[in-house]
Coordinates of C-alpha atoms in Angstrom, one line a residue:
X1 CA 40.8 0.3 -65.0
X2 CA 42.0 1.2 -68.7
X3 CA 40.0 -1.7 -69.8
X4 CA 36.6 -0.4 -68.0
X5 CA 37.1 2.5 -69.5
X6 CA 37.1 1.2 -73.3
X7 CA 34.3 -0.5 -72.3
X8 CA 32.4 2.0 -71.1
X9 CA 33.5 4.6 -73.8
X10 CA 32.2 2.1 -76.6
X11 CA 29.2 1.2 -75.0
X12 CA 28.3 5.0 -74.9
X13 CA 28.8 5.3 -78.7
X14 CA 27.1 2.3 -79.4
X15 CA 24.0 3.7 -77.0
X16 CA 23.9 6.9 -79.5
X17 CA 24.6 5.7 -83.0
X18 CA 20.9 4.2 -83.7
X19 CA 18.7 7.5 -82.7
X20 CA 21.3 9.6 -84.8
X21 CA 20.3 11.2 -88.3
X22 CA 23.0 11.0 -90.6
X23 CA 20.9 11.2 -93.8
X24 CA 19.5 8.8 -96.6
X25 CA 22.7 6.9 -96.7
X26 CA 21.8 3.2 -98.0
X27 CA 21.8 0.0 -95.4
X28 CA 24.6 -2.2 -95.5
X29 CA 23.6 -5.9 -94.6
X30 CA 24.7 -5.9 -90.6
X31 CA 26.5 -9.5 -92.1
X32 CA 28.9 -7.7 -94.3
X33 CA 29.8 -5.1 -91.8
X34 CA 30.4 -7.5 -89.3
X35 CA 33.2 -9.1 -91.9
X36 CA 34.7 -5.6 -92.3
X37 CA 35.1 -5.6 -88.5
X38 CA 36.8 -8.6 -89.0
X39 CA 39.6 -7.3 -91.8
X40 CA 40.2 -3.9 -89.8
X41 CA 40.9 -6.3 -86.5
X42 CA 43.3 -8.6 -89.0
X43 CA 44.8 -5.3 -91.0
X44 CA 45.3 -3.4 -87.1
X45 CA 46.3 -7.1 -85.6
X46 CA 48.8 -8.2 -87.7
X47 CA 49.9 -5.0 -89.8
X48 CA 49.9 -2.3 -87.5
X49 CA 53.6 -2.5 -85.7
X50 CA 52.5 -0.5 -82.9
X51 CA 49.2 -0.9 -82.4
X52 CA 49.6 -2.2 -78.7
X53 CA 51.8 0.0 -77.8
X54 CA 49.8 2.2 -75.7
X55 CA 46.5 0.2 -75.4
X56 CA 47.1 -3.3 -74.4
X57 CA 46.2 -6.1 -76.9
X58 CA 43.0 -7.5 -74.6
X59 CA 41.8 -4.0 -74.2
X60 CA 41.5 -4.1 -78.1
X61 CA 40.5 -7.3 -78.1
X62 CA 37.6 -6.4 -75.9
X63 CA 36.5 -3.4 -77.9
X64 CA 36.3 -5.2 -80.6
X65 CA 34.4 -8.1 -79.1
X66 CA 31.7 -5.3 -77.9
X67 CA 31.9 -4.0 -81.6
X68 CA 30.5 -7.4 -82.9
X69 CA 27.8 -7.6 -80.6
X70 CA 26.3 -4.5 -81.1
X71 CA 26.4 -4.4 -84.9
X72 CA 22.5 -6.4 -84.7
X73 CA 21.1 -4.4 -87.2
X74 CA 21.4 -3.2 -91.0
X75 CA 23.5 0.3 -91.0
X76 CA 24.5 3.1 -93.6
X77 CA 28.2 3.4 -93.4
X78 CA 28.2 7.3 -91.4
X79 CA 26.4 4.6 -88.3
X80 CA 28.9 2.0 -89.2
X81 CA 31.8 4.6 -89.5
X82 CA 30.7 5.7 -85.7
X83 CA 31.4 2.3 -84.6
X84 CA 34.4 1.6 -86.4
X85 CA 36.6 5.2 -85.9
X86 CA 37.1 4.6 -82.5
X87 CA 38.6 1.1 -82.8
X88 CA 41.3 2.7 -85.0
X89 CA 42.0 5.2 -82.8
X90 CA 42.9 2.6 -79.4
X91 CA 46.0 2.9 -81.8
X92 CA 46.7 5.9 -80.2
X93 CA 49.2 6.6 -83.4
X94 CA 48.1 9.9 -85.4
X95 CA 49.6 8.3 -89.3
X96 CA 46.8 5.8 -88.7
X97 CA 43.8 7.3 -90.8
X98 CA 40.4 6.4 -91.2
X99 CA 38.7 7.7 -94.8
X100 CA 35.2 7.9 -95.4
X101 CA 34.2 6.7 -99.0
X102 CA 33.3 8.6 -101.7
X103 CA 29.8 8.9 -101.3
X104 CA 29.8 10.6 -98.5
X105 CA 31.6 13.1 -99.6
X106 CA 29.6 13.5 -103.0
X107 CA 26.2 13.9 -100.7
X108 CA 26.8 15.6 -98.0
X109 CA 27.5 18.4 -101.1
X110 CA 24.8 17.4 -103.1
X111 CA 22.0 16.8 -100.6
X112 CA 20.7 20.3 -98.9
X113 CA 19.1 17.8 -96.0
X114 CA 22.7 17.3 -94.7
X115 CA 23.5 20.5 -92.5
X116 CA 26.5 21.7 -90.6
X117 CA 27.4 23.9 -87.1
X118 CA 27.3 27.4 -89.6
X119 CA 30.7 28.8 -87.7
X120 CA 34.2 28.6 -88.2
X121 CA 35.8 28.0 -85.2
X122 CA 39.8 28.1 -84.3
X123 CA 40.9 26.6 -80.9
X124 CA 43.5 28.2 -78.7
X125 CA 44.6 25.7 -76.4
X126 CA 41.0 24.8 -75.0
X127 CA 39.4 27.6 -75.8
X128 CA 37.2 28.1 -78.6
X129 CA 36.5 31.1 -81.0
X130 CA 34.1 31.8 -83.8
X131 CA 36.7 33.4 -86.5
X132 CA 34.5 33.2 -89.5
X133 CA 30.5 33.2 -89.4
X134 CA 28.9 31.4 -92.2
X135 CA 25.3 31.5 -90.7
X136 CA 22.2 33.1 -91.8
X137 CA 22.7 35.3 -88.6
X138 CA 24.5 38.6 -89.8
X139 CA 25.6 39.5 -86.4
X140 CA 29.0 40.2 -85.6
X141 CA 30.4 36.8 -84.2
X142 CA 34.2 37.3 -85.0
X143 CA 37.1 36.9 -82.3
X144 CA 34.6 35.9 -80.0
X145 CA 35.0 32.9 -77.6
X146 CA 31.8 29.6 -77.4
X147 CA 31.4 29.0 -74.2
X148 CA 28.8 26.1 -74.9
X149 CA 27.1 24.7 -77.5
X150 CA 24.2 23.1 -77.3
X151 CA 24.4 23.4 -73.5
X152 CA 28.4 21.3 -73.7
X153 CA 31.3 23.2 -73.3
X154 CA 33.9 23.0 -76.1
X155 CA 35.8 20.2 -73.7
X156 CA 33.8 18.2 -73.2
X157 CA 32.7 18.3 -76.7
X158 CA 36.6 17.2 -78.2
X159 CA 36.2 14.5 -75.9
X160 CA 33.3 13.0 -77.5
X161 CA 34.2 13.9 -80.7
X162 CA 37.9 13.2 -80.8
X163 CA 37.6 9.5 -80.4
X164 CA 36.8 9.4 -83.9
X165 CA 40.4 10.1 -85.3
X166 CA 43.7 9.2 -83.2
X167 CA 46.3 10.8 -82.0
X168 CA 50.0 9.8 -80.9
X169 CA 50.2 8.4 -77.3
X170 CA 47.8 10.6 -74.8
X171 CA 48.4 14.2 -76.3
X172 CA 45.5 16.2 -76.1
X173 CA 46.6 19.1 -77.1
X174 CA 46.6 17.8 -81.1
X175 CA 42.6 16.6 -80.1
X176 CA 41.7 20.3 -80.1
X177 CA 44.0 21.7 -82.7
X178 CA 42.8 19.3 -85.3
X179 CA 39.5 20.6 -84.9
X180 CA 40.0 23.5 -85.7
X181 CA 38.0 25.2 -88.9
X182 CA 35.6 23.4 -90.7
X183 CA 36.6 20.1 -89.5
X184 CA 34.6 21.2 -86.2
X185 CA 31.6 20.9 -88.2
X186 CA 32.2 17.9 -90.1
X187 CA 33.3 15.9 -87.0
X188 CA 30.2 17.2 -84.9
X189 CA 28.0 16.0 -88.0
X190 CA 30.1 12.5 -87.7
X191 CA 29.6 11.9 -84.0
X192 CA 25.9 13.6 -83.4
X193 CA 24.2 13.2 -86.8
X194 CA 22.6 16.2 -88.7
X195 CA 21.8 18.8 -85.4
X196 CA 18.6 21.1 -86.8
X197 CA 19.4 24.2 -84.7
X198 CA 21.9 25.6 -82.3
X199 CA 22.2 27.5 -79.4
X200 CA 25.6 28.9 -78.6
X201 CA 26.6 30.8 -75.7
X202 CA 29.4 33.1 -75.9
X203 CA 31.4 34.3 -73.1
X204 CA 31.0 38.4 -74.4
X205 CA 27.3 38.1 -75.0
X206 CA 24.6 38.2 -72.2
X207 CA 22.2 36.0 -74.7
X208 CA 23.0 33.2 -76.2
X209 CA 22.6 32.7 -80.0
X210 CA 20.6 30.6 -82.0
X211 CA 21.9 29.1 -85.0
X212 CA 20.3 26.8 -87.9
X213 CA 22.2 24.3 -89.4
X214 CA 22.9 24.7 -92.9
X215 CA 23.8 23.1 -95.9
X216 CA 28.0 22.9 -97.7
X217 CA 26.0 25.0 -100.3
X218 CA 25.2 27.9 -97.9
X219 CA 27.8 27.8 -95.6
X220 CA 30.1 28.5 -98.8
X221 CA 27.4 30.9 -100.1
X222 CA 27.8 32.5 -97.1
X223 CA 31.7 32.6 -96.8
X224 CA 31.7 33.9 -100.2
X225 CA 29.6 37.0 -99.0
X226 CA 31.7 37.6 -95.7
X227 CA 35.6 38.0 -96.9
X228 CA 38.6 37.9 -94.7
X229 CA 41.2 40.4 -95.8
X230 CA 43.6 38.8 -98.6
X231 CA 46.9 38.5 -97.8
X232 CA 50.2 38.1 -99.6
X233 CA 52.2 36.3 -97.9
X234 CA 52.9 32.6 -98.4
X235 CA 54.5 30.6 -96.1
X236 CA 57.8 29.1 -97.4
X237 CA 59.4 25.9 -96.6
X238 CA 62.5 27.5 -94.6
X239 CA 63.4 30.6 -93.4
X240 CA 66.4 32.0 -92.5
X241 CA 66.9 35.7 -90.7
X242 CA 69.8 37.4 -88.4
X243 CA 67.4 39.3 -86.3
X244 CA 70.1 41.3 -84.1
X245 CA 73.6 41.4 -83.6
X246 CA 73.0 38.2 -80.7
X247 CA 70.5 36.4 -82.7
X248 CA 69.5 34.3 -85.7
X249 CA 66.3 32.6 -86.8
X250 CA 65.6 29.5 -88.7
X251 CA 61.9 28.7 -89.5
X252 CA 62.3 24.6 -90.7
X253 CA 58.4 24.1 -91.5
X254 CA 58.6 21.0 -93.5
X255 CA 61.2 18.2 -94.1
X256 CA 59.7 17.2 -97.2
X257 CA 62.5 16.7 -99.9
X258 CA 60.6 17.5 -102.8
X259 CA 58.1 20.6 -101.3
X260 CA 61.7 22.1 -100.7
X261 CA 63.5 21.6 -103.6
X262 CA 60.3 22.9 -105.6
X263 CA 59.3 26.3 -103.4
X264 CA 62.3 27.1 -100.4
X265 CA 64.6 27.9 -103.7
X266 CA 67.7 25.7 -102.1
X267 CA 68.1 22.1 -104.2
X268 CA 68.4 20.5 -100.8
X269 CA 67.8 20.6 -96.5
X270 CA 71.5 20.2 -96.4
X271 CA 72.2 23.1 -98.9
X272 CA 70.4 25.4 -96.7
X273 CA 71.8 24.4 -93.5
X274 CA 75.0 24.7 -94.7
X275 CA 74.7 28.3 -95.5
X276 CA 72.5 29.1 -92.5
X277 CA 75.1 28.2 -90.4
X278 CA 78.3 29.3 -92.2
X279 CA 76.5 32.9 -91.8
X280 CA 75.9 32.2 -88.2
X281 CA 79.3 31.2 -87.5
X282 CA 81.0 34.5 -89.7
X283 CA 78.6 36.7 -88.0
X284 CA 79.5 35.5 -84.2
X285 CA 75.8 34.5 -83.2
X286 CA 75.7 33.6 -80.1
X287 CA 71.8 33.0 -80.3
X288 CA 69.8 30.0 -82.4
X289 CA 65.9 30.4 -82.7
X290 CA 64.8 27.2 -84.5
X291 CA 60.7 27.2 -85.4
X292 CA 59.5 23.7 -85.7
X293 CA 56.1 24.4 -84.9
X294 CA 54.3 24.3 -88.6
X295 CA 56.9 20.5 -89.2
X296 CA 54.9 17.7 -89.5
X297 CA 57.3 15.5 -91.2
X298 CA 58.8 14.8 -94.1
X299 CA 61.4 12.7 -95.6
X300 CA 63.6 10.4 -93.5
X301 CA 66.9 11.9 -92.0
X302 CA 66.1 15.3 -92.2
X303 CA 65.5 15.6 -88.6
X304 CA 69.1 14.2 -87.8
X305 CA 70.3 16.8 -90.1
X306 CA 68.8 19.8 -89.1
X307 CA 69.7 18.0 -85.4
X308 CA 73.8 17.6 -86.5
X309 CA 74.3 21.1 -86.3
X310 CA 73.9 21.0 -82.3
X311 CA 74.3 17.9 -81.0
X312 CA 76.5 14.5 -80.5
X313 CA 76.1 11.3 -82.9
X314 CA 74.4 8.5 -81.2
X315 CA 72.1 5.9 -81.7
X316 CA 68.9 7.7 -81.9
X317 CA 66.5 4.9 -82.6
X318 CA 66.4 1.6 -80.3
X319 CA 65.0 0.0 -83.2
X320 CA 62.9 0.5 -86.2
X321 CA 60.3 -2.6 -86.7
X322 CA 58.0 -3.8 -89.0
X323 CA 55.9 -6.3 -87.4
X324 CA 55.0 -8.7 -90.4
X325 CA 57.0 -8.7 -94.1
X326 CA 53.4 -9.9 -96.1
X327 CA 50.1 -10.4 -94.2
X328 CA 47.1 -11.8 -96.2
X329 CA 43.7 -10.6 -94.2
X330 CA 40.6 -13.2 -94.9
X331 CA 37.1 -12.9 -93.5
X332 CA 36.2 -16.6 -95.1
X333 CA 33.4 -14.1 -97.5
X334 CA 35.4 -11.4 -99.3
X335 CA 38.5 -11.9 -101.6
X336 CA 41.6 -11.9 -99.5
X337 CA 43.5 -8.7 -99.0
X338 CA 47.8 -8.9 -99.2
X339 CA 49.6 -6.1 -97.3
X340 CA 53.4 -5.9 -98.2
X341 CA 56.2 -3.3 -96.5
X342 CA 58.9 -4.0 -98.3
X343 CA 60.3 -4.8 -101.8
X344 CA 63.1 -7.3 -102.1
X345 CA 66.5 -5.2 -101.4
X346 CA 65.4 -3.4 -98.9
X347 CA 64.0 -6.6 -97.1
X348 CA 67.3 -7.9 -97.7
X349 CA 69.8 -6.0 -97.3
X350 CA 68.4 -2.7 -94.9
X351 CA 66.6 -5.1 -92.5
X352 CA 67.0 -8.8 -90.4
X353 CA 64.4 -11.2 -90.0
X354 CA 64.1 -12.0 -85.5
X355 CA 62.8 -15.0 -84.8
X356 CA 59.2 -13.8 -84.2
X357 CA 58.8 -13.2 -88.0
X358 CA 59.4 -9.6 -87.4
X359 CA 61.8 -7.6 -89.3
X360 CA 64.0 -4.7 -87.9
X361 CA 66.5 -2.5 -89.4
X362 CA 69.9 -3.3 -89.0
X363 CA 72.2 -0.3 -87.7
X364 CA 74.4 0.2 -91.3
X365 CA 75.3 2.6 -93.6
X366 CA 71.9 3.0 -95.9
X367 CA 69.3 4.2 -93.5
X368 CA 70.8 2.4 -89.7
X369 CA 69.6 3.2 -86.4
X370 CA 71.9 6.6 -85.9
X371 CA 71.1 10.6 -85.3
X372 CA 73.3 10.7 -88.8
X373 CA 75.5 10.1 -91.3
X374 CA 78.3 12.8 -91.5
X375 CA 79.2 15.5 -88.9
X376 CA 78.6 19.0 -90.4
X377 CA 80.9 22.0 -90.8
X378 CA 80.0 25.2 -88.6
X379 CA 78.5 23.2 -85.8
X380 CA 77.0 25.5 -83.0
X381 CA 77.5 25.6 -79.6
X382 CA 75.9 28.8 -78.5
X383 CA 71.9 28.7 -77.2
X384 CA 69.4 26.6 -78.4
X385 CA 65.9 27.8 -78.2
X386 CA 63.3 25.6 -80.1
X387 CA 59.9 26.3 -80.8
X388 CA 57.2 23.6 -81.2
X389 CA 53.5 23.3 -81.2
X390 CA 50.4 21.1 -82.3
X391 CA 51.5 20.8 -85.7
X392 CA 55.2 19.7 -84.8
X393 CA 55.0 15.9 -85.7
X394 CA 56.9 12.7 -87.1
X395 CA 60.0 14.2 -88.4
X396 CA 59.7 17.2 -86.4
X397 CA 58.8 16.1 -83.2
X398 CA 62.2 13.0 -83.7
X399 CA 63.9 16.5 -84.0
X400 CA 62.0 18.1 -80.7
X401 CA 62.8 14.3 -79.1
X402 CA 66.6 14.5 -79.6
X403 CA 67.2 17.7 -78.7
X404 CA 64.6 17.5 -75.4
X405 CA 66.3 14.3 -74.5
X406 CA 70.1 15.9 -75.0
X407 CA 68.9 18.7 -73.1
X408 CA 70.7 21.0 -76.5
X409 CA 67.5 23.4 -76.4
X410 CA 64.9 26.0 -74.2
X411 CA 61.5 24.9 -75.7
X412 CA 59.2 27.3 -76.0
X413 CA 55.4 27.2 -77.0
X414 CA 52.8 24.3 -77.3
X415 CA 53.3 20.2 -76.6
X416 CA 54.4 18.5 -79.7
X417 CA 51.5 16.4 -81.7
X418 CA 54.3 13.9 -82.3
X419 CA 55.2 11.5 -79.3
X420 CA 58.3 11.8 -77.3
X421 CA 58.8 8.0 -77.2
X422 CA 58.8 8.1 -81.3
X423 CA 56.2 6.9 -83.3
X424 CA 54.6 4.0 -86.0
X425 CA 54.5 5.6 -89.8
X426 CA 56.3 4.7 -93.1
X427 CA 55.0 2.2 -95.9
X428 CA 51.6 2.8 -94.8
X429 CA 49.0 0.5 -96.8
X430 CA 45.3 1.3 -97.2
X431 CA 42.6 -1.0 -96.4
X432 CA 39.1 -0.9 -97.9
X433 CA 37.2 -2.8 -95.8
X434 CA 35.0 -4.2 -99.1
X435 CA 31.2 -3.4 -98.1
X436 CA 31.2 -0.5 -96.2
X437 CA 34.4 1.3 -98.2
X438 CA 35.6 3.0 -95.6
X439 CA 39.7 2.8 -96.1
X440 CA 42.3 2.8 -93.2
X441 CA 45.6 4.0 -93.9
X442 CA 48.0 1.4 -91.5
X443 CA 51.4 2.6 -90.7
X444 CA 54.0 -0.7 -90.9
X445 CA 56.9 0.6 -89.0
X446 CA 57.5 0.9 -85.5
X447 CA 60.1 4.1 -84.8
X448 CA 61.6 3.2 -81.0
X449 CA 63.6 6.7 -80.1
X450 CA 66.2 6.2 -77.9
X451 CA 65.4 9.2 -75.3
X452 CA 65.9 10.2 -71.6
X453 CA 62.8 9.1 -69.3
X454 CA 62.1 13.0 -69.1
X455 CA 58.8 12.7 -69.7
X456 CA 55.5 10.9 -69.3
X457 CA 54.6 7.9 -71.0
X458 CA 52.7 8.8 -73.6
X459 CA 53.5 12.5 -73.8
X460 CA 55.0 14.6 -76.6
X461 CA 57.9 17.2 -76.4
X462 CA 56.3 19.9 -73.6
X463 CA 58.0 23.6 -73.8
X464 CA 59.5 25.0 -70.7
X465 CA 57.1 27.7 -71.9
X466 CA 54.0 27.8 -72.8
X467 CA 53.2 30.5 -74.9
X468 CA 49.4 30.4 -76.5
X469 CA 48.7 33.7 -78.5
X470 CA 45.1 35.8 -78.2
X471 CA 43.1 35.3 -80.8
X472 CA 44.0 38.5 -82.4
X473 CA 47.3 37.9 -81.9
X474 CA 46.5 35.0 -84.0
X475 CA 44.6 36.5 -86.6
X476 CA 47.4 38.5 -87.0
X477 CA 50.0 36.0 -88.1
X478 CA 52.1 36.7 -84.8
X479 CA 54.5 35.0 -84.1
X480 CA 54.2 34.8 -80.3
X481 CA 56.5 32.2 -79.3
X482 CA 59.3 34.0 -81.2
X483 CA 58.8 37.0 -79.7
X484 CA 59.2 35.6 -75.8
X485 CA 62.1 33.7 -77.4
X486 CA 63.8 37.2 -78.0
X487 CA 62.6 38.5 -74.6
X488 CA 64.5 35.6 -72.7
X489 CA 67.7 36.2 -75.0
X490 CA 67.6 39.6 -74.2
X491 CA 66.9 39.1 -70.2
X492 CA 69.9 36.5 -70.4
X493 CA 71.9 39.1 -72.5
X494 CA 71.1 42.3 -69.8
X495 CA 71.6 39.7 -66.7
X496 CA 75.5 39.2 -67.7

């Protein structure tokens, strides 16, 4: 069945790439794109670690195969990029990324035949609002929801659109939320080609509106000429707060060494846990808010930090692979391409060649295979409540994993982006594919998390609560989830 359905999904692309208008983007010789099919299949074949790990390897292979056949023609690389963007994404791994080249950009900002959807859109869960209008039409559009576009409803829209990028395992959730802005517009011009006019129904308007396409120029014009209030409030690396006499919050929304040492104010993750949770511990909190839900990674360990504080050392990866040491892709036309992971002590001494060439990473004291390194002072053992959401990814999602597999935490909020099961990043390589340009960035390591079956295959972290805000809640900067975390403390607190 899965494989019909690749089938079917790439013959429908294929079907509406050659009546599509993308602009006066030169031919590329359908010869040479045909040996760029053939590096990304080698780069995503041999490099990728995990790129069957939720579509099987003849599903791929078949996708591909239907690739090659329909390439019979001379096409400009937006056609070719329409072809291609969905192959990557059978990875189903969200650090694999496809880049368009240069040109591209430079035209589509150059050339005024090159027009966009004129709104900016922000999804809530499914639905879809108009928060900015950047149209010709001076009408009031603000806070309201689309119901259709063009006659499609914002669903089934992401599903046509979202095939061009990937995302870990089968979240949809991320689908939506990266869509959000102006990469709605630039994704629509990416899948449909340039769309002259628009009509767009929205659910608090007995009309629907019609819209023309416009040009970067004049959508920016526009923007310009329509303000949102300024604010002056920056969002910092961490947060810390003791809201109440019950209750402290931590707001963890990067685990980027460097971002922190340069704008939280502490040298280090470790600095600021440390004092987090020594005032936690002097002022008898029995209550831990922790807000992953603006984390989408960082540097290495961090998570297993940050997780210390609550829970029990174990082994939290089943293993951490890279599935080739040095690949050399070759079409037979182009100069061969070398993709390396690792330099030579790291090879050596961090990781252990298995007999199918592979190389995992042996469980020791550099980076191992364990939650961490040293147990921390001021460990808590009051309640956990964790928030996550779209954005919550790599690093923070292995944090959402742990916990959600230790059963340490009430989640509250939206499903992770990241995947529970873990997730193929680190010493990612680009590949220019040599005619067309277009560069894939291919994650080389495999991340295995060692969790409870607790959830679907294929899922991320999902909250015991959903919380999604209204859009003005949203527009407001609230911070919904935390607010129905303090609502359950205090419930808890009033029920004993």
């Amino acid at each position: 069945m899965k494989k019909t359905l690749v089938v079917l999904l790439f013959l429908f692309v294929f079907k509406t790439t050659h009546s599509q208008n993308f602009g006066e983007f030169p031919k590329i010789a359908k010869e040479k794109l045909q040996s760029d099919l053939n590096l990304l299949y080698q780069g995503l074949d041999k490099f990728h670690s995990g790129m069957y790990w939720y579509t099987s390897k003849d599903s791929v292979d078949l996708a591909f195969q239907n690739a090659k056949n329909k390439i019979g023609t001379d096409l400009n690389v937006l056609e070719f990029h329409k072809i291609v963007a969905p192959l990557v994404a059978l990875s189903r791994e969200d650090h694999t990324d496809v880049f368009l080249p240069k040109i591209v950009t430079d035209e589509t900002f150059k050339n005024q035949e090159i027009q966009f959807f004129p709104l900016i859109v922000q999804f809530i869960g499914k639905r879809l609002y108009c928060i900015r209008n950047a149209s010709n039409n001076k009408e009031k559009l603000e806070k309201l929801e689309i119901a259709t576009i063009n006659g499609k409803t914002p669903e089934e829209i992401v599903s046509e659109i979202g095939n061009l990028f990937a995302s870990d395992g089968y979240i949809k959730p991320v689908k939506f939320n990266d869509l959000s802005g102006f990469s709605f517009s630039k994704y629509y011009y990416y899948y449909y080609g340039i769309v002259k006019q628009f009509e767009v129904k929205f659910k608090e308007l007995p009309q629907s509106v019609t819209f023309k396409s416009l040009p970067i120029s004049l959508i920016n014009e526009n923007l310009k000429n329509n303000p949102v209030p300024s604010t002056d409030e920056k969002e910092t690396p961490l947060e810390f707060k003791i809201i109440n006499q019950n209750t402290a919050y931590l707001a963890i929304n990067t685990f980027d060494n460097p971002l922190i040492k340069k704008e939280s104010g502490f040298k280090s993750l470790n600095k600021f846990l440390e004092n987090c949770f020594l005032e936690i511990k002097e002022n008898n909190i029995k209550n831990v808010i922790i807000d992953v839900s603006e984390n989408g990674g960082g540097t290495e360990g961090n998570e297993g930090l940050l997780y210390s504080y609550f829970g029990k050392n174990y082994k939290k990866y089943l293993k951490v692979k890279a599935k080739n040491q040095k690949v050399v892709l070759d079409n037979g036309t182009d100069p061969p391409i070398k993709l390396k992971v690792f330099g030579f002590f790291e090879r050596i001494f961090t990781n252990k060649k298995m007999k199918d060439g592979s190389l995992e990473r042996r469980n020791n004291f550099i980076l191992g295979l364990m939650a961490y390194k040293k147990e921390p002072k001021n460990k808590f053992s009051g309640n956990v409540y964790v928030i996550i959401g779209p954005y919550t990814y790599s690093g923070g999602s292995e944090f959402s994993n742990m916990m959600y597999s230790q059963g340490l935490a009430t989640f509250i909020g939206q499903e992770t982006g990241g995947g529970y099961l873990g997730n193929t990043s680190g010493y990612g390589r680009k590949l220019t594919l040599p005619n067309s340009k277009i560069i894939i960035d291919i994650p080389a390591l495999q991340f295995v998390m060692n969790v409870e079956p607790k959830l679907p295959f294929g899922s991320g972290v999902k909250p015991h609560y959903e919380v999604l805000p209204t859009i003005n809640q949203y527009l407001n900067k609230e911070n919904v989830s935390l607010e129905f975390a303090l609502k359950l403390i205090n419930e808890k607190i009033q029920r004993h």
